[in-house]
Short mmCIF file of C-alpha atoms and ligand atoms in Angstrom, two decimals:
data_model
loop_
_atom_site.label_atom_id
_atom_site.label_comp_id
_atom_site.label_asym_id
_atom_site.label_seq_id
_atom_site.Cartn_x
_atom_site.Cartn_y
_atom_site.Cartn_z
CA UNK N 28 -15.25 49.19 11.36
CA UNK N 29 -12.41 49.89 8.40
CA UNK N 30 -10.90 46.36 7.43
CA UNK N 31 -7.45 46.93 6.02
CA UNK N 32 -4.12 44.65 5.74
CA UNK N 33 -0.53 45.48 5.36
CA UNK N 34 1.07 42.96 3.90
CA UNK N 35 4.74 42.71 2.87
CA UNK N 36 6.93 41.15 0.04
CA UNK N 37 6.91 37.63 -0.72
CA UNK N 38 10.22 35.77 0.73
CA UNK N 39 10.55 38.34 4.31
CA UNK N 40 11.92 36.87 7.08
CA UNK N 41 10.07 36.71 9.94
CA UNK N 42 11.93 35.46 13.15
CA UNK N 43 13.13 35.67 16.54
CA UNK N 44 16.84 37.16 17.65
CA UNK N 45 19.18 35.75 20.64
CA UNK N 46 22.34 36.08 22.00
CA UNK N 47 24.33 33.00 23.24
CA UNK N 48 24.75 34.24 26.54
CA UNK N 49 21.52 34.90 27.31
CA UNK N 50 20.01 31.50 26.50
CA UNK N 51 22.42 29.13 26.73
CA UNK N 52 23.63 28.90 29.90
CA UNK N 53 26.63 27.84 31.85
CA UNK N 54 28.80 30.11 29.98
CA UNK N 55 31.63 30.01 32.38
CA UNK N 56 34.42 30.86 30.35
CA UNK N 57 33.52 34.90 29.25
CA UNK N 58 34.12 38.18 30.84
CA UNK N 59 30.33 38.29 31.65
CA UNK N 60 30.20 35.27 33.76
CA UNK N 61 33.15 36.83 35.99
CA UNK N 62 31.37 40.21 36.24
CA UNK N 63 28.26 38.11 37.16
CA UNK N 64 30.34 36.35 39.95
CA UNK N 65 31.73 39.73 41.54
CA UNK N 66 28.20 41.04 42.03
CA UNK N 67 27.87 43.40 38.89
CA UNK N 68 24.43 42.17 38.30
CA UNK N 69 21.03 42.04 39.36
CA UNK N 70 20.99 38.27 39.03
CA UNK N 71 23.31 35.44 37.50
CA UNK N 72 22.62 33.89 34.15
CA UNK N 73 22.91 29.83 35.67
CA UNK N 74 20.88 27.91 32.79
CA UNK N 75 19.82 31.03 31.57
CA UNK N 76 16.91 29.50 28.34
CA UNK N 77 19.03 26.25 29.42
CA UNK N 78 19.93 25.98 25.29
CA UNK N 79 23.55 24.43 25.78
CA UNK N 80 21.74 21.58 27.61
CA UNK N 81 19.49 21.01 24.18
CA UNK N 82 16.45 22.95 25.25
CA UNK N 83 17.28 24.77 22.20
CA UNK N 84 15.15 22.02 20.17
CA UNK N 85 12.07 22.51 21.99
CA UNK N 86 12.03 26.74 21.72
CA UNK N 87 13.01 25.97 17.54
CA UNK N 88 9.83 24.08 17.68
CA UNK N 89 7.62 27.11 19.09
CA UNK N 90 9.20 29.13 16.81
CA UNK N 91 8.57 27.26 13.82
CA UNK N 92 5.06 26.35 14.93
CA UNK N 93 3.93 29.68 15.53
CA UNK N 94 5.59 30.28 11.77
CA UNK N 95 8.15 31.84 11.81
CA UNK N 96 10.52 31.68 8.73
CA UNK N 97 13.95 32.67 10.22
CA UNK N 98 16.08 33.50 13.37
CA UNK N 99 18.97 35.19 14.46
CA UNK N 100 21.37 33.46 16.83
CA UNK N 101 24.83 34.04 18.12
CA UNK N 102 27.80 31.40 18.72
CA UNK N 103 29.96 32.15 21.86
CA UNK N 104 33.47 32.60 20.65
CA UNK N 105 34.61 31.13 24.39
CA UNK N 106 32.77 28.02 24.05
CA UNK N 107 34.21 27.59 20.36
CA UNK N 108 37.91 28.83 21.45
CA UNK N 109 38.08 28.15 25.09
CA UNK N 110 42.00 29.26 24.81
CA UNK N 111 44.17 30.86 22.57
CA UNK N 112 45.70 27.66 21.14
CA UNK N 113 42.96 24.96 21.48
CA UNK N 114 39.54 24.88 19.53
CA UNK N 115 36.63 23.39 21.03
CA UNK N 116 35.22 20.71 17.31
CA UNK N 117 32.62 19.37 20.35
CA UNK N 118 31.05 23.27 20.82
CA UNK N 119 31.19 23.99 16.99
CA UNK N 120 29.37 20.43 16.09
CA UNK N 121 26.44 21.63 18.23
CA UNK N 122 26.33 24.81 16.93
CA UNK N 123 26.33 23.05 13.78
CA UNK N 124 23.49 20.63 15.19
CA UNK N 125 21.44 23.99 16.15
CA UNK N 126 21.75 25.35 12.68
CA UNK N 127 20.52 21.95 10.99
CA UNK N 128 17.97 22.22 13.68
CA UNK N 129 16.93 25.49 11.95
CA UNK N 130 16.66 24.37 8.86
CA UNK N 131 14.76 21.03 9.54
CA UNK N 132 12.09 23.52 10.48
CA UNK N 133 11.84 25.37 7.86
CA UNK N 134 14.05 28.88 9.04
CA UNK N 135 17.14 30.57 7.66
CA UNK N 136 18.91 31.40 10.06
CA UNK N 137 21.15 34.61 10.95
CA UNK N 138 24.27 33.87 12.99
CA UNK N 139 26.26 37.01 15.12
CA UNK N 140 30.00 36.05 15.64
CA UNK N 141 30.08 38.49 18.81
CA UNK N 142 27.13 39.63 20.73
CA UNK N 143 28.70 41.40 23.87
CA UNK N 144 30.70 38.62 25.37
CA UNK N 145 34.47 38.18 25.42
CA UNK N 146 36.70 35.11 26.34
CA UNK N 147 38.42 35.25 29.24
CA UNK N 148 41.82 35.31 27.68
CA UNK N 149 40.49 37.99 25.54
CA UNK N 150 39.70 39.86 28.11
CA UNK N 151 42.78 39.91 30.01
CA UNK N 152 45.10 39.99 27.21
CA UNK N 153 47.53 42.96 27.00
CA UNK N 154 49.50 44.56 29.29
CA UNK N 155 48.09 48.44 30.36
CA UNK N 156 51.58 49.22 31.89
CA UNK N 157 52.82 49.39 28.76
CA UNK N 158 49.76 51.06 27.65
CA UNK N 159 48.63 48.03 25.11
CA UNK N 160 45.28 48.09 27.10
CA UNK N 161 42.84 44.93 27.64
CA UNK N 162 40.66 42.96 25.09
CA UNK N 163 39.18 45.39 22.18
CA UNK N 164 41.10 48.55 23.81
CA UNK N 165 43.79 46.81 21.94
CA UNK N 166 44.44 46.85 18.61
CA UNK N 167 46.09 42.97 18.53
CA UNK N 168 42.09 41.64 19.59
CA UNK N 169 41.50 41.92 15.45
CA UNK N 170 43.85 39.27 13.77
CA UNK N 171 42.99 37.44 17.04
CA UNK N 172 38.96 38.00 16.45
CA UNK N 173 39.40 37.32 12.44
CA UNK N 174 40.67 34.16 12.92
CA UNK N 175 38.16 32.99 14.83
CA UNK N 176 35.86 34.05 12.90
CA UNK N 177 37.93 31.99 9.86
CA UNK N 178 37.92 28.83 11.80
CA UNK N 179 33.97 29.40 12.35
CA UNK N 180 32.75 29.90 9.54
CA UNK N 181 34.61 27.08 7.62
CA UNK N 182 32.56 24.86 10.35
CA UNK N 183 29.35 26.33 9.83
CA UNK N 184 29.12 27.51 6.28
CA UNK N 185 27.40 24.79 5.13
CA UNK N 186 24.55 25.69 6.95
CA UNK N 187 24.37 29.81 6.42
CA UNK N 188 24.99 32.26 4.75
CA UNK N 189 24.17 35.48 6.75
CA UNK N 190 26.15 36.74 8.59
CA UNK N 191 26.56 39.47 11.43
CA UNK N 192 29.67 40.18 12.50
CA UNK N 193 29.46 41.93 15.74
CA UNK N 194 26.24 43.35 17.67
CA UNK N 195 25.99 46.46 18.56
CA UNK N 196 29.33 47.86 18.60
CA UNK N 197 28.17 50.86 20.15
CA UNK N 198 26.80 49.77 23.06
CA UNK N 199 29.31 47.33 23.91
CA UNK N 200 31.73 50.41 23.61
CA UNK N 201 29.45 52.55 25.72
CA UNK N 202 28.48 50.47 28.21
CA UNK N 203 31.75 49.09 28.87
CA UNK N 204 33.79 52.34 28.81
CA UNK N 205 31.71 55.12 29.68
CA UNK N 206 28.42 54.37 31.42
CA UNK N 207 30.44 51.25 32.96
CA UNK N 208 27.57 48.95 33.00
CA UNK N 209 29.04 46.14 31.28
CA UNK N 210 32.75 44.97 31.74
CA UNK N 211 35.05 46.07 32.33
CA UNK N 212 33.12 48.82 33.80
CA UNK N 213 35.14 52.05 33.12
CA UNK N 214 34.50 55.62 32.50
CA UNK N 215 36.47 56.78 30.11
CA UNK N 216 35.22 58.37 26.69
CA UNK N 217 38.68 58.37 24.83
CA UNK N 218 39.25 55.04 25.73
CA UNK N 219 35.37 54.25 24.44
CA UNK N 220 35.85 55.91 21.13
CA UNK N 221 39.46 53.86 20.88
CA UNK N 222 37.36 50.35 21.67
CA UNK N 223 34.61 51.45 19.15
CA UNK N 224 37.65 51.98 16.52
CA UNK N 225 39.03 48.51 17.12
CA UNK N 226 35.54 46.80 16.60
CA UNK N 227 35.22 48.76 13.31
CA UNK N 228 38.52 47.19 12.28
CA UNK N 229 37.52 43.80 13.74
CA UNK N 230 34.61 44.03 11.97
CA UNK N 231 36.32 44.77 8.55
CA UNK N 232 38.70 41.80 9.17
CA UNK N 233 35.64 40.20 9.29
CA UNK N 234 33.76 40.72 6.55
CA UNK N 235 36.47 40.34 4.03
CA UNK N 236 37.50 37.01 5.82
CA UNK N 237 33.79 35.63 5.48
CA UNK N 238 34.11 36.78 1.90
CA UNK N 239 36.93 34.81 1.14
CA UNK N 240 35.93 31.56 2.48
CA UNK N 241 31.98 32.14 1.49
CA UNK N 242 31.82 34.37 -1.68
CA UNK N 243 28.20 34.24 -1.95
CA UNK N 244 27.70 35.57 2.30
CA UNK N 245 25.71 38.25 2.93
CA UNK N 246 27.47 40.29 5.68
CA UNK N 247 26.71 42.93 7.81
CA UNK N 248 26.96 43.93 11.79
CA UNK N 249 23.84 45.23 14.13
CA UNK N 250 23.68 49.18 14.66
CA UNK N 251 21.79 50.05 17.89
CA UNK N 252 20.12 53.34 15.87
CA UNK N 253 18.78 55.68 18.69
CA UNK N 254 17.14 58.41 17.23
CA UNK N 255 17.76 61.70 19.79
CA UNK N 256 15.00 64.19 20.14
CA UNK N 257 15.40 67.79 21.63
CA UNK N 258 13.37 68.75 24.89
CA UNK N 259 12.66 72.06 23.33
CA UNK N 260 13.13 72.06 19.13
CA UNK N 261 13.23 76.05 19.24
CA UNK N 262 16.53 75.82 22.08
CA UNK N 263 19.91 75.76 20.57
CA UNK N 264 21.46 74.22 23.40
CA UNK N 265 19.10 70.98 23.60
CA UNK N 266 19.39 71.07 19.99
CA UNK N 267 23.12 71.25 20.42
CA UNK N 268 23.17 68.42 23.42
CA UNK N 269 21.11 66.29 21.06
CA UNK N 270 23.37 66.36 17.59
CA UNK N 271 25.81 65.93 19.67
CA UNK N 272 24.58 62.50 21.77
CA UNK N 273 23.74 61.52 18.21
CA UNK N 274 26.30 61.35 16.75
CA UNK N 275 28.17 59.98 19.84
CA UNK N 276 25.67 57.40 19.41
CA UNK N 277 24.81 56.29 16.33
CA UNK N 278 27.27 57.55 13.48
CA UNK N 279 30.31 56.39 14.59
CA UNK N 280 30.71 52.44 12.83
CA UNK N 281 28.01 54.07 9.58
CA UNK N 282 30.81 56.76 9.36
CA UNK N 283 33.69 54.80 9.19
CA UNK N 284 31.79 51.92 6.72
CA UNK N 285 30.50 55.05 4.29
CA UNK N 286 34.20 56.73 3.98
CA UNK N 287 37.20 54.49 6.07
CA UNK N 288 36.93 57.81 8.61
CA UNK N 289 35.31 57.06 12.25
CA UNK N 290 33.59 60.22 12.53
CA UNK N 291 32.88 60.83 16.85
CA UNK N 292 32.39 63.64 18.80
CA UNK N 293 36.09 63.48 20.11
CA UNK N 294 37.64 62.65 16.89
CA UNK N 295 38.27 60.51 14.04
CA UNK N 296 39.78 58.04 13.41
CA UNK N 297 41.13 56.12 10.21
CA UNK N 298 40.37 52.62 9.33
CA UNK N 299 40.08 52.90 5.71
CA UNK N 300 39.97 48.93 5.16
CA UNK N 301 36.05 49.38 6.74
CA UNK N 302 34.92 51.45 3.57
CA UNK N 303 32.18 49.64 2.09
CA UNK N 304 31.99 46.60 4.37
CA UNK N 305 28.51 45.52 4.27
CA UNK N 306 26.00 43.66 2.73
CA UNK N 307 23.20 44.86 4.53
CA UNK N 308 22.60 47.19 7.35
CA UNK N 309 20.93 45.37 10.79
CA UNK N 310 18.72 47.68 12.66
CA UNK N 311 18.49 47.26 16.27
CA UNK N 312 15.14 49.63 17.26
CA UNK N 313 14.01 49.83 20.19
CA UNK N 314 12.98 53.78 21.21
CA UNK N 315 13.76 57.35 21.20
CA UNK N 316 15.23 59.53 23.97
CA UNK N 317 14.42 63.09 23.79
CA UNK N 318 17.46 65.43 25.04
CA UNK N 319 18.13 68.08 26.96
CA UNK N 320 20.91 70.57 28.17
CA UNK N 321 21.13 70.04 31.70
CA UNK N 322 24.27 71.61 33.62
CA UNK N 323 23.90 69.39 36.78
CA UNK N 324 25.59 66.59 34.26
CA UNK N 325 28.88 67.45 33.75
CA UNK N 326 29.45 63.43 33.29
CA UNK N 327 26.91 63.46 30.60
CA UNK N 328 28.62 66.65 28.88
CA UNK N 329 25.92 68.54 30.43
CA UNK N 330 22.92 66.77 29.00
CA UNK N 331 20.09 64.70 30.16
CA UNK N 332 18.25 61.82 28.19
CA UNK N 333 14.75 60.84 29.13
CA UNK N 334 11.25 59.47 27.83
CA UNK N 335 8.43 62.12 28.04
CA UNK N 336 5.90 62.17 30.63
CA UNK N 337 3.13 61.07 28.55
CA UNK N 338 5.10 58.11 27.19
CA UNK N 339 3.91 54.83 26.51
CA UNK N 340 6.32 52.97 29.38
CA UNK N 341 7.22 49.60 29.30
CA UNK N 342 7.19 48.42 33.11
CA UNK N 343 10.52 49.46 34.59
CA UNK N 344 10.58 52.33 32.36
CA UNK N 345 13.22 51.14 30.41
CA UNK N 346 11.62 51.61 26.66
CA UNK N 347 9.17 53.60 25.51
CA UNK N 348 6.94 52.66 22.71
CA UNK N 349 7.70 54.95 20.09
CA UNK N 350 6.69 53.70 16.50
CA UNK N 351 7.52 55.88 14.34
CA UNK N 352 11.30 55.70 15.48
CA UNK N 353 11.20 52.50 13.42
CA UNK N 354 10.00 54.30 11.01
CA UNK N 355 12.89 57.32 11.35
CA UNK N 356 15.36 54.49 11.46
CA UNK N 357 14.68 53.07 8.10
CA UNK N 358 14.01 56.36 6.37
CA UNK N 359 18.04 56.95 7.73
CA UNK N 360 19.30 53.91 6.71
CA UNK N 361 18.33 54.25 2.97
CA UNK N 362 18.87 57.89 2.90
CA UNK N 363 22.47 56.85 3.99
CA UNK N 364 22.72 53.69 2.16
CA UNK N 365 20.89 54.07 -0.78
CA UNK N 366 19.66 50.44 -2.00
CA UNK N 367 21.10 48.49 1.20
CA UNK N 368 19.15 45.96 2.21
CA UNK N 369 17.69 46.38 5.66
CA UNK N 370 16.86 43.51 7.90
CA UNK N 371 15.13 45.08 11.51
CA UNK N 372 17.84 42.52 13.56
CA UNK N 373 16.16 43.24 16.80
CA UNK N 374 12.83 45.17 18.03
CA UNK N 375 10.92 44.35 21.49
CA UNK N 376 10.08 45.49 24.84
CA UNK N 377 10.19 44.10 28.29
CA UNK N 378 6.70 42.67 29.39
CA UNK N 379 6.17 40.08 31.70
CA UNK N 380 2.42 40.54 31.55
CA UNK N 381 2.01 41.34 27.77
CA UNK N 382 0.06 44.21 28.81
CA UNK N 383 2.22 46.83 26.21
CA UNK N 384 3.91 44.10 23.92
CA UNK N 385 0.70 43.37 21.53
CA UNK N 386 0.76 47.31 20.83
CA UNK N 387 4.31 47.77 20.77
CA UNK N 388 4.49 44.82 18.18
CA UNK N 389 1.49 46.03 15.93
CA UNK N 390 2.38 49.57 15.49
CA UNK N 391 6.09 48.51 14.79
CA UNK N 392 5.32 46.25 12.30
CA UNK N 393 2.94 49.33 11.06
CA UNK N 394 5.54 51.89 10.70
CA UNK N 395 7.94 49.01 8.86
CA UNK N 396 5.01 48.43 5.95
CA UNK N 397 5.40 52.27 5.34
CA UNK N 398 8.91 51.86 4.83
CA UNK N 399 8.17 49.57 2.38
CA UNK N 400 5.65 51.31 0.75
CA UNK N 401 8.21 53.75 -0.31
CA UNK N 402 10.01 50.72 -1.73
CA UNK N 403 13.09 51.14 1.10
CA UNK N 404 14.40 47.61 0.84
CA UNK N 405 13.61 46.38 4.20
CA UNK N 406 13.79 42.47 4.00
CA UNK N 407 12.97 40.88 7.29
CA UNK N 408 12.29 41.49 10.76
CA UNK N 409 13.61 39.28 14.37
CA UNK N 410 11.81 39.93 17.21
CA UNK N 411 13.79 40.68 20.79
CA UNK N 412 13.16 37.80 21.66
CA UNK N 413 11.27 34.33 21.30
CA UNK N 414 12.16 33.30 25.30
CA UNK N 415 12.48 35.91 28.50
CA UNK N 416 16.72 35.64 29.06
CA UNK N 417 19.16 37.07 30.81
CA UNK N 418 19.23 40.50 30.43
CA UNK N 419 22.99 41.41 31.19
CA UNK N 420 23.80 43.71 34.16
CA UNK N 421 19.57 43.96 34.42
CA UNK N 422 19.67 40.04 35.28
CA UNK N 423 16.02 38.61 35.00
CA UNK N 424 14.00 41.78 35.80
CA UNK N 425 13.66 42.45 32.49
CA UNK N 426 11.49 39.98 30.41
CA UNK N 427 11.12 40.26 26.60
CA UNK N 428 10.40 37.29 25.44
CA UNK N 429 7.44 36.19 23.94
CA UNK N 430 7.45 33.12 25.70
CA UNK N 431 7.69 33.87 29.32
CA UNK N 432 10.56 31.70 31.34
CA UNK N 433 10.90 30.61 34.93
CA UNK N 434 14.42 30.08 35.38
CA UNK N 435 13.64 27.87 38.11
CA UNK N 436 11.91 24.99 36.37
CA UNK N 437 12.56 25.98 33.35
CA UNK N 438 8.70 26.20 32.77
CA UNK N 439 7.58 28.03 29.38
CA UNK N 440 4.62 30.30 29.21
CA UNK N 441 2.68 30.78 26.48
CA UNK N 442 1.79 35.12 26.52
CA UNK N 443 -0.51 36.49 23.94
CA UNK N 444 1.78 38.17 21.78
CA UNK N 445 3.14 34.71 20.57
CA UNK N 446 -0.11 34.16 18.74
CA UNK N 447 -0.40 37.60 17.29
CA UNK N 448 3.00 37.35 16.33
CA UNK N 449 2.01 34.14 14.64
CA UNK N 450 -1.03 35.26 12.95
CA UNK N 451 1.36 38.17 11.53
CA UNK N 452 4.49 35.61 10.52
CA UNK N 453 1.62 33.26 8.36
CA UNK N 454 -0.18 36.08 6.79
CA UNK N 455 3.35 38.14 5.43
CA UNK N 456 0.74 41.35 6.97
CA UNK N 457 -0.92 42.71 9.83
CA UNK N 458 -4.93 42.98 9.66
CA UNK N 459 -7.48 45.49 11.16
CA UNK N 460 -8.63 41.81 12.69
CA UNK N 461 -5.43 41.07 14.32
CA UNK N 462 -5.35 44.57 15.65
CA UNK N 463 -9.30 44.57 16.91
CA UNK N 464 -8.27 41.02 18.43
CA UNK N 465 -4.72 41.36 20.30
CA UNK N 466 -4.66 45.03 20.68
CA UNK N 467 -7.96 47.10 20.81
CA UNK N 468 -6.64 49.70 22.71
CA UNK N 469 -4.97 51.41 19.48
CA UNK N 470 -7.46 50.12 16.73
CA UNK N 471 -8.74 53.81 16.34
CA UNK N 472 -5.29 55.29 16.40
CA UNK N 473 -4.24 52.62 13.39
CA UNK N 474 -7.35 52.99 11.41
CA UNK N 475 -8.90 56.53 11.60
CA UNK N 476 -12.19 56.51 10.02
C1 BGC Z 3 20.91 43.77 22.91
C2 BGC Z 3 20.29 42.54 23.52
C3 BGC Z 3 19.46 42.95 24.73
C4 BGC Z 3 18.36 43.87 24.26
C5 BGC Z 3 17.36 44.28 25.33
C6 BGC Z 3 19.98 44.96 22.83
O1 BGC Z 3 20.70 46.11 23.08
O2 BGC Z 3 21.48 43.47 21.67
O3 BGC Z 3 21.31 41.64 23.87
O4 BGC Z 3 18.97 41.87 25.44
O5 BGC Z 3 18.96 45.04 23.76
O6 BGC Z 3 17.95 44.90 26.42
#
């Protein structure tokens, strides 16, 4: 049997990522509780991981015990400003408490300032008869969003220094205004494309407001980076259907960062202060769709997204374990940013029996020590996530953590993939050993003779 190790540069960050809304629980004052109240969801958050009542300690503990170096949290901007004219100092001391927490065991930790969820007032602010639209279709959310930000940061910079500044801005413009899966649940791709172009400019407000209060912040925000494959390379049209759902996509915020132009399939748009505002690019992997024309779809602008037959499924089909995405991913972030740092800010799979998630973690972490082999400056890696959550409008039928969670009694279970994870986290590598032991099933495929 070939022994072998891949190990990676001293100082990476190993870690876990989550979202306040997912763990925390009782989050009553956002846009997702009310869409989880009118019956948008599979299942309500309630405790959720049960973090806002302190359980947080006890999952910072598994984390650091099974050695991990870092994680990636986010605050809930409702919690911190439950209205537009009174701060919450109670909310911020405990995220301040959480962050301490972090660093009494040993982890640096990453902190999002939005990860999907809006406040309430937010939300409903603006007036669409005069055409101002709601919440980020509005251009007034950004001075609104920067100062928030301001008053967070002063609170919490004594304990970080990295910084994301909103997750995903993609989805949270895609879901919300043209699949309609998250709040407020439209259709409408103009109106996406205008939301995307306000997060960009939140964003930039942002970054240079961290700046100024933090010189020495590293700052960036978390691309969901899909890479699109056509059904049939040698047809124009599913080649066509697939530039075009790429770009859609993924180019839209990297665009508008690389030249102050939002570059999107239905137009551009200018927000010139964005031009070079980041420190580092987050990658949020997670699979590939592979694309094809399909005229049954006029919804979809006539094309279809789906994993191959022979895929490697996660159990409600939602992911497909694709490795060398990861690897596609990172080869397009330094080919775009040349010399960015790179942190992976989220890469996992929904497994309540661990039968996939030992593989899918292995051959990710694989195709990342290539990247690095070619000296692309990936620096760390979070896991999606350290405890099963709440999985947005999917509720609780989804399960990535690598501790399993009854919501019930709050039970913890301990799956296998914690302790590979572990084993990977203390050695900076992944070994033939860890692979022959965890994951067996793909030994031959990792190590050809
Ligand atoms: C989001 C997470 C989510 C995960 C798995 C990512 O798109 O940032 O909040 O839980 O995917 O669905």
């Amino acid at each position: 049997m070939p022994a072998a190790s891949f190990h990676f540069p001293k100082g990476f960050l190993w870690g876990c990522a989550t979202a306040a809304h997912q763990v925390e629980g009782n989050n009553t004052n956002n846009n997702w509780y009310r869409w989880e109240q009118e019956g948008r969801t599979k299942h309500k958050s309630g405790l959720a991981c049960d973090w806002w009542g302190g359980r947080w300690k006890e999952d910072f503990d598994r984390a650091a015990e099974a050695g991990q170096n870092a994680h990636r949290l986010s605050v809930e901007w409702s919690r911190i400003q439950p209205a537009p004219d009174r701060w919450d100092e109670e909310a911020l001391e405990r995220y301040r408490a959480m962050l301490r927490g972090l660093h009494e065991r040993g982890m640096t930790p990453l902190v999002s300032l939005h990860h999907f969820t809006d406040p309430l007032w937010v939300y409903e602010m603006g007036d669409p008869s005069t055409g101002s639209g709601r919440g980020w279709e509005n251009e007034a959310v950004v001075p609104l969003f920067e100062k928030f930000v301001r008053k967070t940061v002063e609170a919490l910079k004594e304990y970080c220094t990295l910084w994301c500044t909103i997750n995903e801005p993609n989805v949270y413009a895609l879901s919300g205004y043209l699949s309609g899966d998250f709040p407020p649940g439209k259709q409408d791709n103009k109106l996406a494309m205008r939301v995307l172009a306000n997060l960009l400019r939140g964003h930039a407000a942002a970054y240079r407001a961290i700046h100024e209060i933090q010189p020495e912040a590293r700052v960036g925000y978390a691309l969901h980076y899909r890479p699109q494959a056509p059904a049939h390379p040698a047809s124009p049209l599913d080649r066509l259907m697939r530039n075009i759902r790429y770009s859609g996509i993924n180019l839209g915020f990297p665009s508008g960062i690389s030249t102050g132009v939002m570059r999107t399939p239905l137009g551009n748009f200018r927000v010139p202060e964005a031009k070079g505002t980041q420190d580092y690019l987050g990658l949020n992997y997670y699979s590939v769709d592979t694309v094809a024309f399909d005229l049954r779809r006029p919804r979809e602008l006539f094309s279809r997204a789906y994993y191959p037959k022979e895929a490697d499924l996660s159990p409600t089909g939602f992911i497909a374990n694709i490795p060398e995405g990861l690897f596609q991913s990172i080869r397009w972030a330094q080919h775009t940013y040349p010399n960015l740092p790179i942190l992976i800010t989220e890469n996992g799979v929904e497994d309540p029996d661990d039968r996939l998630r030992p593989r899918y973690l292995a051959q990710h972490i694989h195709q990342m020590w290539r990247a690095v082999n070619f000296n692309w400056p990936v620096k760390g890696y979070f896991h999606w996530s350290l405890v099963d959550n709440f999985e947005w409008e999917r509720g609780w039928t989804q399960r990535f953590g690598l501790w399993g969670l009854d919501p019930e009694t709050q039970q913890r279970i301990r799956r296998p993939s914690v302790d590979l994870y572990a084993a990977i986290c203390r050695e900076n590598g992944l070994t033939s050993e860890m692979v022959q032991q965890y994951c067996p099933e793909v030994f031959e495929k990792m190590f050809p003779d």
